Amino acid sequence: MVLCALNRQLLRSSSSCCVFMARLQTSSRRRRCLYSSTHGFNQEETRQKLRAFPGGSVDLLKQDSGVAVLTINNPARMNAFSGSMMVDLEEKVSQLESWTEGKGLVVRGAAETFCSGSDLNAVRAISSPQDGMKMCMFMQDALTRLLRLPLVSVALVEGRALGGGAELTTACNFRLMAPGSVIQFVHKHIGLVPGWGGAARLVRIVGSQNALKLLGGAVKVDPERGLYVGLADGVLEADGDAPSAGTPLQQAEDWLRRYTEGPVPVIQAVKKVVLAGRELPLLEALQTEKEVFGTVWGAPANLRALASKSKHK
Ligand SMILES: CCCC(=O)SCCNC(=O)CCNC(=O)[C@H](O)C(C)(C)COP(=O)(O)OP(=O)(O)OC[C@H]1O[C@@H](n2cnc3c(N)ncnc32)[C@H](O)[C@@H]1OP(=O)(O)O
């Protein structure tokens, strides 16, 4: 009886593990959206609506190093997200999903500030609950897929990350804060809660006690507090303190290198097993780990390392 139940559980988890693996596979196909018509959502229709609020851009630079740089670019509005930038973001995430050579990603804002969230002009114009929900589903999908990319990602926070900008930082694996920078979930001050998945992710990053404090108090998180609560993973050198450290972007790329150094399939596999461990129940995570393990066991990087008899002193 117990064995039958276990078998059923294994079968169930094996099929959902296959689904998860399929989602993890990089391919040129457009990904299935988090939401569908059963949720009253039509991605193409929402895309058209969002395009009616133009301004700024989201720019992607894929580098030979395997590390890409995604720049939120709307400096006249402190890099607030216009509707067309939301569409841009989703398209750039699609491009990264099919980047087979990628290992890492830096997400940053133009002109030394991160992002001031949703463009308040667009927010005012689409203030009906139905349209707000559509925008919310669109951004949840884009940011969930950003976090699920098989790349190790870091948000480089200079200046301010406010509202949706703070939510965007949580869609990266790591956050690096420049001196003087602030991450603030200001939603409460404008009568909102996060809607781009930022609350769910924040709880997983800092725990529910800290998340409640940061959201409930709309707390300004500076680098010191960021390190203390576990929202920040590192603080950059101040300009001039260590000129050899380079620009904030160079510092972020240097910081990321320890996690992106190595063969592409191995780095992507690391990200996949950690993601499975984070998102799936234990049995399914173990199944996924087995599948991913099968892709690196006996593969060229593994054989090369075995042949070189490397020691780990
Ligand atoms: C689910 C998503 C929820 C959300 O993201 S809602 C949006 C949350 N964000 C906010 O409320 C940010 C509001 N803005 C601010 O607090 C301040 O502008 C900010 C970012 C601290 C910068 O302050 P200052 O350095 O004094 O600069 P400033 O206020 O003069 O801003 C420069 C120009 O940028 C504009 N701006 C900044 N944030 C914006 C936004 N989110 N949407 C639309 N426009 C925005 C601001 O209006 C100003 O434009 P202008 O020069 O007056 O034409």
Short mmCIF file of C-alpha atoms and ligand atoms in Angstrom, two decimals:
data_model
loop_
_atom_site.label_atom_id
_atom_site.label_comp_id
_atom_site.label_asym_id
_atom_site.label_seq_id
_atom_site.Cartn_x
_atom_site.Cartn_y
_atom_site.Cartn_z
CA MET A 1 0.00 0.00 0.00
CA VAL A 2 2.72 2.38 1.10
CA LEU A 3 4.84 1.29 -1.87
CA CYS A 4 1.95 1.90 -4.28
CA ALA A 5 1.47 5.38 -2.88
CA LEU A 6 5.20 6.05 -3.19
CA ASN A 7 5.17 4.77 -6.78
CA ARG A 8 2.24 7.01 -7.63
CA GLN A 9 4.04 9.95 -6.05
CA LEU A 10 7.20 9.12 -8.01
CA LEU A 11 5.22 8.82 -11.24
CA ARG A 12 3.52 12.13 -10.61
CA SER A 13 6.76 13.84 -9.71
CA SER A 14 8.52 12.23 -12.67
CA SER A 15 6.00 13.71 -15.11
CA SER A 16 6.06 17.17 -13.50
CA CYS A 17 9.85 16.96 -13.41
CA CYS A 18 9.81 16.37 -17.19
CA VAL A 19 7.61 19.44 -17.59
CA PHE A 20 10.03 21.46 -15.45
CA MET A 21 13.01 20.16 -17.45
CA ALA A 22 11.23 21.05 -20.69
CA ARG A 23 10.72 24.58 -19.37
CA LEU A 24 14.37 24.76 -18.44
CA GLN A 25 15.58 23.70 -21.87
CA THR A 26 16.91 26.60 -23.85
CA SER A 27 15.25 26.74 -27.24
CA SER A 28 14.32 29.27 -29.85
CA ARG A 29 10.62 28.57 -29.23
CA ARG A 30 8.68 31.28 -27.45
CA ARG A 31 8.04 30.15 -23.88
CA ARG A 32 4.61 29.26 -22.62
CA CYS A 33 3.31 32.20 -20.63
CA LEU A 34 2.67 31.87 -16.88
CA TYR A 35 -0.94 32.96 -17.52
CA SER A 36 -3.45 32.02 -20.21
CA SER A 37 -7.03 32.67 -21.32
CA THR A 38 -8.25 30.67 -18.30
CA HIS A 39 -6.93 33.57 -16.22
CA GLY A 40 -8.53 36.10 -18.57
CA PHE A 41 -5.12 36.84 -20.07
CA ASN A 42 -4.10 37.26 -23.67
CA GLN A 43 -0.41 38.04 -23.97
CA GLU A 44 -0.56 39.49 -27.49
CA GLU A 45 -3.51 41.73 -26.66
CA THR A 46 -1.72 42.97 -23.51
CA ARG A 47 1.41 43.61 -25.55
CA GLN A 48 -0.60 45.83 -27.92
CA LYS A 49 -2.14 47.74 -25.00
CA LEU A 50 1.23 48.29 -23.34
CA ARG A 51 2.75 49.57 -26.60
CA ALA A 52 0.25 52.47 -26.36
CA PHE A 53 2.49 53.88 -23.57
CA PRO A 54 5.83 54.41 -25.31
CA GLY A 55 9.13 55.82 -24.07
CA GLY A 56 12.60 54.55 -23.19
CA SER A 57 13.92 51.10 -24.02
CA VAL A 58 15.37 47.95 -22.51
CA ASP A 59 18.70 47.23 -24.18
CA LEU A 60 20.50 43.91 -24.36
CA LEU A 61 24.20 43.43 -24.99
CA LYS A 62 25.34 39.83 -25.32
CA GLN A 63 29.11 39.57 -24.89
CA ASP A 64 31.62 36.95 -26.05
CA SER A 65 32.45 36.32 -22.38
CA GLY A 66 29.02 34.69 -22.01
CA VAL A 67 27.87 37.53 -19.73
CA ALA A 68 25.09 39.77 -21.05
CA VAL A 69 24.16 43.24 -19.86
CA LEU A 70 20.50 44.26 -19.73
CA THR A 71 20.02 48.02 -19.34
CA ILE A 72 16.77 49.69 -18.22
CA ASN A 73 17.00 52.87 -20.23
CA ASN A 74 14.65 55.78 -19.58
CA PRO A 75 16.83 58.30 -17.73
CA ALA A 76 14.43 61.24 -18.17
CA ARG A 77 12.06 59.35 -15.84
CA MET A 78 14.67 57.76 -13.57
CA ASN A 79 14.38 54.60 -15.70
CA ALA A 80 10.68 54.12 -14.94
CA PHE A 81 9.06 51.36 -17.00
CA SER A 82 6.84 52.68 -19.77
CA GLY A 83 4.43 50.19 -21.37
CA SER A 84 6.67 49.68 -24.39
CA MET A 85 9.63 48.98 -22.06
CA MET A 86 7.63 46.17 -20.44
CA VAL A 87 7.17 44.66 -23.91
CA ASP A 88 10.88 45.24 -24.62
CA LEU A 89 11.80 43.46 -21.40
CA GLU A 90 9.72 40.40 -22.29
CA GLU A 91 11.30 40.29 -25.76
CA LYS A 92 14.81 40.53 -24.31
CA VAL A 93 14.02 37.72 -21.87
CA SER A 94 12.91 35.61 -24.87
CA GLN A 95 16.21 36.35 -26.60
CA LEU A 96 18.13 35.32 -23.47
CA GLU A 97 16.12 32.10 -23.20
CA SER A 98 17.51 31.02 -26.54
CA TRP A 99 21.09 32.17 -25.87
CA THR A 100 22.86 28.83 -25.78
CA GLU A 101 26.29 30.38 -25.09
CA GLY A 102 25.15 32.43 -22.08
CA LYS A 103 26.37 32.00 -18.51
CA GLY A 104 25.71 35.27 -16.71
CA LEU A 105 23.62 38.41 -16.75
CA VAL A 106 24.01 41.88 -15.24
CA VAL A 107 20.78 43.90 -14.95
CA ARG A 108 21.32 47.61 -14.44
CA GLY A 109 19.80 51.03 -15.06
CA ALA A 110 21.12 53.73 -17.36
CA ALA A 111 22.71 56.93 -16.06
CA GLU A 112 23.73 55.66 -12.64
CA THR A 113 20.30 54.90 -11.24
CA PHE A 114 18.52 51.56 -11.27
CA CYS A 115 14.77 51.97 -11.88
CA SER A 116 11.94 53.99 -10.32
CA GLY A 117 9.32 51.30 -11.03
CA SER A 118 6.29 51.60 -13.21
CA ASP A 119 5.89 54.85 -15.15
CA LEU A 120 3.37 56.70 -13.01
CA ASN A 121 1.83 58.34 -16.08
CA ALA A 122 1.03 54.89 -17.46
CA VAL A 123 -0.18 53.77 -14.02
CA ARG A 124 -2.65 56.66 -13.96
CA ALA A 125 -3.82 55.92 -17.51
CA ILE A 126 -4.41 52.19 -16.88
CA SER A 127 -5.83 52.47 -13.39
CA SER A 128 -8.81 50.16 -14.08
CA PRO A 129 -8.43 46.94 -12.04
CA GLN A 130 -8.78 44.78 -15.20
CA ASP A 131 -5.99 46.54 -17.08
CA GLY A 132 -3.85 46.67 -13.94
CA MET A 133 -4.21 42.90 -13.58
CA LYS A 134 -3.20 42.36 -17.21
CA MET A 135 -0.08 44.47 -16.77
CA CYS A 136 0.62 42.60 -13.55
CA MET A 137 0.30 39.17 -15.26
CA PHE A 138 2.51 40.33 -18.14
CA MET A 139 5.27 41.53 -15.80
CA GLN A 140 4.99 38.51 -13.50
CA ASP A 141 5.53 36.30 -16.51
CA ALA A 142 8.50 38.32 -17.82
CA LEU A 143 10.20 38.51 -14.40
CA THR A 144 9.56 34.86 -13.52
CA ARG A 145 11.18 33.88 -16.81
CA LEU A 146 14.06 36.29 -16.11
CA LEU A 147 14.73 34.55 -12.80
CA ARG A 148 14.41 31.11 -14.43
CA LEU A 149 16.99 31.81 -17.16
CA PRO A 150 19.83 29.30 -17.06
CA LEU A 151 22.16 32.25 -16.38
CA VAL A 152 23.57 33.47 -13.08
CA SER A 153 22.12 36.96 -12.78
CA VAL A 154 23.00 39.98 -10.69
CA ALA A 155 21.16 43.29 -10.26
CA LEU A 156 23.66 46.14 -10.19
CA VAL A 157 21.87 48.72 -8.04
CA GLU A 158 23.10 52.28 -8.37
CA GLY A 159 20.97 55.20 -7.23
CA ARG A 160 17.43 54.08 -6.54
CA ALA A 161 15.43 50.90 -7.09
CA LEU A 162 11.87 51.90 -6.21
CA GLY A 163 8.54 50.08 -6.43
CA GLY A 164 8.65 47.84 -9.49
CA GLY A 165 12.38 48.63 -9.68
CA ALA A 166 12.85 47.01 -6.26
CA GLU A 167 10.77 44.07 -7.53
CA LEU A 168 13.04 43.76 -10.56
CA THR A 169 16.10 43.36 -8.29
CA THR A 170 14.43 40.29 -6.74
CA ALA A 171 14.13 38.65 -10.17
CA CYS A 172 17.94 38.34 -10.21
CA ASN A 173 19.92 35.74 -8.32
CA PHE A 174 22.10 38.34 -6.61
CA ARG A 175 22.00 42.05 -5.78
CA LEU A 176 25.08 44.26 -5.64
CA MET A 177 24.58 47.72 -4.20
CA ALA A 178 26.70 50.78 -4.97
CA PRO A 179 27.52 53.13 -2.09
CA GLY A 180 24.61 55.53 -1.57
CA SER A 181 22.12 53.32 -3.38
CA VAL A 182 18.67 52.47 -2.02
CA ILE A 183 16.22 49.64 -2.64
CA GLN A 184 12.75 50.58 -1.45
CA PHE A 185 9.42 48.84 -1.87
CA VAL A 186 7.46 52.11 -1.88
CA HIS A 187 4.19 50.42 -2.92
CA LYS A 188 2.46 51.07 0.39
CA HIS A 189 3.02 54.80 -0.01
CA ILE A 190 1.06 54.75 -3.26
CA GLY A 191 -1.69 52.49 -1.95
CA LEU A 192 -0.36 49.34 -3.62
CA VAL A 193 1.40 46.09 -2.91
CA PRO A 194 3.97 44.51 -5.21
CA GLY A 195 2.31 42.94 -8.25
CA TRP A 196 5.26 41.90 -10.38
CA GLY A 197 6.01 38.88 -8.17
CA GLY A 198 8.26 40.97 -5.92
CA ALA A 199 6.58 40.01 -2.62
CA ALA A 200 6.71 36.27 -3.31
CA ARG A 201 10.37 36.52 -4.29
CA LEU A 202 11.29 38.86 -1.42
CA VAL A 203 9.92 36.38 1.14
CA ARG A 204 12.14 33.70 -0.36
CA ILE A 205 15.19 35.96 -0.26
CA VAL A 206 14.94 37.58 3.19
CA GLY A 207 12.29 35.48 4.97
CA SER A 208 8.73 36.49 5.83
CA GLN A 209 9.63 38.52 8.95
CA ASN A 210 12.04 40.76 7.08
CA ALA A 211 9.75 40.91 4.01
CA LEU A 212 6.89 42.11 6.21
CA LYS A 213 9.11 44.79 7.68
CA LEU A 214 10.44 45.96 4.30
CA LEU A 215 7.01 46.03 2.63
CA GLY A 216 4.92 47.07 5.63
CA GLY A 217 7.28 49.91 6.53
CA ALA A 218 8.30 50.80 2.95
CA VAL A 219 11.79 50.73 4.48
CA LYS A 220 14.70 52.40 2.68
CA VAL A 221 17.27 49.66 2.31
CA ASP A 222 20.78 51.11 2.02
CA PRO A 223 23.80 48.85 1.40
CA GLU A 224 24.45 48.31 5.11
CA ARG A 225 20.85 47.28 5.82
CA GLY A 226 20.80 45.31 2.57
CA LEU A 227 23.72 43.17 3.75
CA TYR A 228 22.17 42.84 7.22
CA VAL A 229 18.79 41.52 6.02
CA GLY A 230 20.30 39.46 3.20
CA LEU A 231 18.82 41.48 0.35
CA ALA A 232 22.28 42.61 -0.83
CA ASP A 233 24.99 40.11 -1.65
CA GLY A 234 27.78 42.65 -1.89
CA VAL A 235 28.62 46.35 -1.86
CA LEU A 236 30.69 47.99 -4.57
CA GLU A 237 33.74 50.16 -3.96
CA ALA A 238 32.99 53.87 -3.93
CA ASP A 239 34.25 55.83 -6.93
CA GLY A 240 37.71 57.07 -6.06
CA ASP A 241 38.19 54.75 -3.05
CA ALA A 242 39.72 52.06 -5.22
CA PRO A 243 40.19 53.40 -8.76
CA SER A 244 41.66 50.07 -9.84
CA ALA A 245 38.32 48.39 -9.05
CA GLY A 246 36.87 50.01 -12.18
CA THR A 247 33.41 51.27 -13.05
CA PRO A 248 30.38 49.82 -11.23
CA LEU A 249 29.65 47.66 -14.29
CA GLN A 250 33.23 46.35 -14.36
CA GLN A 251 33.02 45.65 -10.62
CA ALA A 252 29.75 43.76 -11.08
CA GLU A 253 31.20 41.70 -13.93
CA ASP A 254 34.32 40.93 -11.85
CA TRP A 255 32.14 39.91 -8.89
CA LEU A 256 30.03 37.66 -11.10
CA ARG A 257 33.05 35.99 -12.70
CA ARG A 258 33.60 33.58 -9.80
CA TYR A 259 30.18 32.07 -10.61
CA THR A 260 30.38 32.18 -14.39
CA GLU A 261 33.93 30.93 -14.86
CA GLY A 262 33.86 27.50 -16.48
CA PRO A 263 32.17 25.61 -19.32
CA VAL A 264 28.71 26.82 -20.37
CA PRO A 265 26.89 23.46 -19.82
CA VAL A 266 28.25 23.20 -16.26
CA ILE A 267 27.33 26.78 -15.27
CA GLN A 268 23.85 26.36 -16.76
CA ALA A 269 23.47 23.02 -14.97
CA VAL A 270 24.37 24.63 -11.63
CA LYS A 271 21.67 27.25 -12.15
CA LYS A 272 19.11 24.57 -13.14
CA VAL A 273 19.63 22.37 -10.08
CA VAL A 274 19.48 25.34 -7.71
CA LEU A 275 16.32 26.62 -9.42
CA ALA A 276 14.71 23.17 -9.14
CA GLY A 277 15.65 23.00 -5.45
CA ARG A 278 14.06 26.38 -4.91
CA GLU A 279 10.88 25.92 -6.92
CA LEU A 280 9.97 22.23 -6.66
CA PRO A 281 8.93 19.87 -3.88
CA LEU A 282 11.85 17.67 -2.77
CA LEU A 283 11.01 14.55 -4.80
CA GLU A 284 10.61 16.54 -7.99
CA ALA A 285 13.74 18.56 -7.30
CA LEU A 286 15.68 15.30 -6.86
CA GLN A 287 14.33 13.99 -10.16
CA THR A 288 15.31 17.18 -11.93
CA GLU A 289 18.75 17.05 -10.34
CA LYS A 290 19.13 13.50 -11.69
CA GLU A 291 18.12 14.64 -15.20
CA VAL A 292 20.52 17.58 -15.13
CA PHE A 293 23.27 15.40 -13.68
CA GLY A 294 22.80 13.09 -16.67
CA THR A 295 23.60 15.96 -19.02
CA VAL A 296 27.00 16.71 -17.45
CA TRP A 297 28.15 13.20 -16.39
CA GLY A 298 30.62 11.93 -18.97
CA ALA A 299 30.29 15.13 -20.98
CA PRO A 300 33.43 16.83 -22.38
CA ALA A 301 34.05 19.10 -19.34
CA ASN A 302 33.74 16.13 -16.99
CA LEU A 303 36.06 13.92 -19.10
CA ARG A 304 38.63 16.70 -19.46
CA ALA A 305 38.69 17.27 -15.70
CA LEU A 306 39.04 13.54 -15.00
CA ALA A 307 41.90 13.24 -17.50
CA SER A 308 43.76 16.15 -15.91
CA LYS A 309 43.62 14.45 -12.45
CA SER A 310 42.92 17.83 -10.89
CA LYS A 311 43.43 18.29 -7.14
CA HIS A 312 41.24 20.61 -5.08
CA LYS A 313 43.71 22.02 -2.55
C1 LIG B 1 3.69 47.30 -9.50
C2 LIG B 1 4.60 48.47 -9.80
C3 LIG B 1 4.44 49.58 -8.81
C4 LIG B 1 5.30 50.81 -9.13
O1 LIG B 1 6.41 50.68 -9.52
S1 LIG B 1 4.59 52.32 -8.91
C5 LIG B 1 5.92 53.49 -9.12
C6 LIG B 1 6.77 53.57 -7.89
N1 LIG B 1 7.77 54.62 -8.06
C7 LIG B 1 7.61 55.85 -7.60
O2 LIG B 1 6.60 56.19 -7.01
C8 LIG B 1 8.74 56.82 -7.89
C9 LIG B 1 8.26 58.27 -7.89
N2 LIG B 1 9.40 59.16 -8.11
C10 LIG B 1 10.16 59.61 -7.11
O3 LIG B 1 9.97 59.30 -5.95
C11 LIG B 1 11.25 60.57 -7.48
O4 LIG B 1 11.02 61.04 -8.78
C12 LIG B 1 12.66 59.90 -7.43
C13 LIG B 1 12.72 58.63 -8.27
C14 LIG B 1 13.01 59.61 -5.97
C15 LIG B 1 13.71 60.87 -8.02
O5 LIG B 1 13.62 62.09 -7.36
P1 LIG B 1 14.51 63.33 -7.88
O6 LIG B 1 15.93 62.92 -7.93
O7 LIG B 1 14.13 64.49 -7.05
O8 LIG B 1 14.07 63.54 -9.39
P2 LIG B 1 12.65 63.97 -9.95
O9 LIG B 1 11.56 63.61 -9.00
O10 LIG B 1 12.72 65.36 -10.42
O11 LIG B 1 12.53 62.94 -11.20
C16 LIG B 1 13.10 63.21 -12.43
C17 LIG B 1 12.03 63.00 -13.47
O12 LIG B 1 11.70 61.62 -13.46
C18 LIG B 1 10.28 61.48 -13.34
N3 LIG B 1 9.97 60.22 -12.67
C19 LIG B 1 10.62 59.65 -11.65
N4 LIG B 1 10.04 58.50 -11.32
C20 LIG B 1 9.01 58.33 -12.17
C21 LIG B 1 8.05 57.32 -12.35
N5 LIG B 1 8.04 56.20 -11.58
N6 LIG B 1 7.15 57.48 -13.33
C22 LIG B 1 7.16 58.55 -14.12
N7 LIG B 1 8.05 59.55 -14.00
C23 LIG B 1 8.97 59.42 -13.04
C24 LIG B 1 9.86 62.69 -12.54
O13 LIG B 1 8.49 62.96 -12.70
C25 LIG B 1 10.74 63.76 -13.16
O14 LIG B 1 10.21 64.15 -14.39
P3 LIG B 1 10.11 65.71 -14.78
O15 LIG B 1 11.52 66.18 -14.81
O16 LIG B 1 9.28 66.34 -13.71
O17 LIG B 1 9.42 65.71 -16.12
#
